[in-house]
Coordinates of C-alpha atoms and ligand atoms in Angstrom, one line a residue:
X27 CA -13.9 20.3 -2.7
X28 CA -16.7 19.0 -4.9
X29 CA -19.6 17.7 -2.8
X30 CA -21.5 14.9 -4.4
X31 CA -25.0 14.1 -3.0
X32 CA -26.3 10.6 -2.9
X33 CA -27.6 9.7 -6.4
X34 CA -25.5 12.4 -8.1
X35 CA -22.1 10.8 -8.1
X36 CA -20.7 7.4 -8.9
X37 CA -21.5 4.7 -6.4
X38 CA -18.3 3.0 -5.2
X39 CA -18.6 -0.1 -3.1
X40 CA -15.3 -1.6 -1.9
X41 CA -14.1 -4.0 0.7
X42 CA -11.2 -2.5 2.5
X43 CA -9.3 -4.4 5.1
X44 CA -12.3 -6.7 5.5
X45 CA -14.9 -4.0 5.8
X46 CA -17.4 -3.1 3.1
X47 CA -17.9 0.6 2.4
X48 CA -20.3 2.3 0.0
X49 CA -19.9 5.9 -1.0
X50 CA -21.0 8.3 -3.7
X51 CA -18.1 10.3 -5.2
X52 CA -17.2 12.4 -8.2
X53 CA -16.3 10.2 -11.2
X54 CA -12.8 11.8 -11.2
X55 CA -12.0 10.9 -7.6
X56 CA -8.7 9.0 -7.4
X57 CA -8.6 5.8 -5.4
X58 CA -5.9 7.2 -3.1
X59 CA -8.1 10.2 -2.3
X60 CA -11.1 7.9 -1.8
X61 CA -9.1 5.8 0.7
X62 CA -7.7 8.8 2.6
X63 CA -10.5 11.4 2.5
X64 CA -13.7 9.2 2.3
X65 CA -12.5 6.3 4.4
X66 CA -10.1 8.2 6.7
X67 CA -7.3 5.6 6.1
X68 CA -4.5 8.1 6.0
X69 CA -1.6 5.6 6.3
X70 CA -1.6 5.5 2.5
X71 CA 0.4 8.5 1.4
X72 CA 0.4 10.8 -1.7
X73 CA 3.9 11.6 -2.7
X74 CA 3.9 12.6 -6.4
X75 CA 0.3 12.0 -7.6
X76 CA 1.9 11.1 -11.0
X77 CA 2.6 7.3 -10.8
X78 CA 6.3 7.8 -9.9
X79 CA 7.0 7.3 -6.2
X80 CA 4.9 4.4 -5.0
X81 CA 3.9 6.1 -1.7
X82 CA 0.3 5.3 -2.5
X83 CA 0.7 1.6 -3.1
X84 CA -2.1 -0.7 -1.9
X85 CA -3.2 -4.2 -2.7
X86 CA -6.2 -4.4 -5.0
X87 CA -7.6 -7.8 -5.9
X88 CA -4.3 -9.4 -5.0
X89 CA -2.1 -7.1 -7.1
X90 CA -0.1 -4.1 -5.9
X91 CA -1.4 -0.9 -7.5
X92 CA -0.4 2.7 -7.2
X93 CA -3.7 4.1 -6.0
X94 CA -3.1 7.5 -7.5
X95 CA -3.3 5.9 -11.0
X96 CA -6.7 4.3 -10.4
X97 CA -10.1 6.0 -10.3
X98 CA -12.2 5.1 -7.3
X99 CA -15.0 4.1 -9.7
X100 CA -12.6 1.6 -11.3
X101 CA -12.2 -0.1 -7.9
X102 CA -16.0 -0.7 -7.5
X103 CA -16.4 -4.2 -6.2
X104 CA -12.7 -4.6 -5.4
X105 CA -11.0 -6.2 -2.4
X106 CA -8.4 -3.7 -1.1
X107 CA -5.8 -4.0 1.6
X108 CA -4.1 -0.9 3.0
X109 CA -1.3 -0.6 5.5
X110 CA -3.9 -0.4 8.2
X111 CA -5.0 -3.9 7.3
X112 CA -1.7 -5.6 7.8
X113 CA -1.3 -5.7 11.6
X114 CA -3.7 -7.7 13.7
X115 CA -4.5 -7.6 17.4
X116 CA -2.3 -4.5 17.8
X117 CA 0.7 -6.7 16.7
X118 CA 2.9 -5.5 13.9
X119 CA 2.9 -7.6 10.8
X120 CA 6.3 -9.5 10.3
X121 CA 7.1 -7.1 7.4
X122 CA 6.5 -4.1 9.7
X123 CA 8.7 -5.8 12.3
X124 CA 11.5 -6.3 9.8
X125 CA 11.4 -2.7 8.7
X126 CA 11.5 -1.5 12.3
X127 CA 14.3 -3.9 13.4
X128 CA 16.4 -3.1 10.3
X129 CA 16.0 0.7 10.6
X130 CA 14.5 0.7 7.1
X131 CA 12.9 4.1 7.4
X132 CA 13.8 7.7 8.3
X133 CA 11.0 10.2 7.6
X134 CA 8.6 7.3 7.0
X135 CA 6.8 8.9 4.1
X136 CA 7.6 6.1 1.7
X137 CA 7.2 3.4 4.3
X138 CA 3.5 2.4 3.9
X139 CA 3.9 2.1 0.1
X140 CA 7.2 0.3 0.5
X141 CA 5.7 -2.2 2.9
X142 CA 2.6 -2.9 0.8
X143 CA 4.8 -3.5 -2.3
X144 CA 7.0 -5.8 -0.2
X145 CA 3.8 -7.6 0.9
X146 CA 2.9 -8.2 -2.7
X147 CA 6.4 -9.0 -3.8
X148 CA 7.1 -11.6 -1.1
X149 CA 3.8 -13.4 -1.9
X150 CA 5.2 -13.9 -5.5
X151 CA 8.8 -14.4 -4.4
X152 CA 8.9 -16.0 -0.9
X153 CA 12.6 -16.6 -1.0
X154 CA 14.1 -13.8 -3.1
X155 CA 17.7 -12.9 -3.8
X156 CA 19.0 -9.4 -3.1
X157 CA 18.8 -8.6 -6.8
X158 CA 15.2 -9.8 -7.0
X159 CA 14.4 -7.6 -4.0
X160 CA 15.9 -4.6 -5.6
X161 CA 14.0 -5.3 -8.8
X162 CA 10.8 -6.0 -6.9
X163 CA 10.7 -2.6 -5.1
X164 CA 12.2 -0.5 -8.0
X165 CA 8.9 1.3 -8.5
X166 CA 9.0 2.7 -4.9
X167 CA 11.1 5.7 -4.2
X168 CA 12.8 6.6 -0.9
X169 CA 14.5 9.9 -0.7
X170 CA 16.1 9.2 2.7
X171 CA 17.6 5.8 3.3
X172 CA 19.7 5.0 0.3
X173 CA 17.7 1.7 0.1
X174 CA 20.4 -0.5 1.8
X175 CA 18.3 -1.0 5.0
X176 CA 15.1 -1.4 3.1
X177 CA 16.6 -4.2 1.0
X178 CA 17.9 -5.8 4.3
X179 CA 14.4 -5.5 5.8
X180 CA 12.7 -7.1 2.8
X181 CA 15.2 -10.0 3.0
X182 CA 14.7 -10.3 6.7
X183 CA 10.9 -10.2 6.3
X184 CA 11.1 -13.0 3.8
X185 CA 12.8 -15.1 6.5
X186 CA 10.3 -14.1 9.1
X187 CA 7.4 -15.1 6.9
X188 CA 9.0 -18.5 6.0
X189 CA 9.7 -19.5 9.6
Ligands
FES66 S1 1.5 9.2 -5.1 FE1 1.1 7.5 -6.3 S2 2.9 7.0 -7.2 FE2 3.4 8.7 -6.1
FES67 S1 12.1 7.1 4.7 FE1 11.9 9.1 3.9 S2 11.2 8.8 1.9 FE2 11.7 6.8 2.6

C-alpha cells in the first residue's frame, strides 16, 4: 500500500456522518477506499469496483453516488453520509427496520448500498409506485434475493417514513 506522508499527498477534508476528517492520501485513492481504509467505516462495501453493483453507494452532497467512481480528492469539502450515519441512539433507521422486517437481505453484501440508494430515492419519491421503486434501485445489484423482498421493503419504508 502506498504510504503518503503529510504534505506529500492530496489533502482531503470531508464531513462524514456529521464528523469532519482531514487526511492526506494518494491522488488516485478512490472515495470508497478512503471511507473504508482511512476512516474505518467498513459498512460501505466494494462489490465490483467498476460502477456496476452499487454496493459502495453513499450520499454525497445530497446525491447518491457509487463511491468507487469518485476519487477521494474530488470529495474534498463534501458532506457524506454512509450506512453508519443512518441509525441514531442505537435505533435502526426506518429503512433499516423495513429491510429487516421484510427479510430483504440474505448475505447482506448489497444491503448497505441498497439502503443508501433507498434513502436517496425516497427523499425524491416519498410515495412511490412499485414500478418507480424498481426503477429507483435498478443501479444496485443483489445476487441473492431476487429483489421481491427488497421492493417490498422499500415500499414499506416509504410508509414508515410518511407516518
Ligand atoms: S463497488 Fe462500486 S459499483 Fe460496485
Ligand atoms: S443479499 Fe446477498 S447480494 Fe443482496
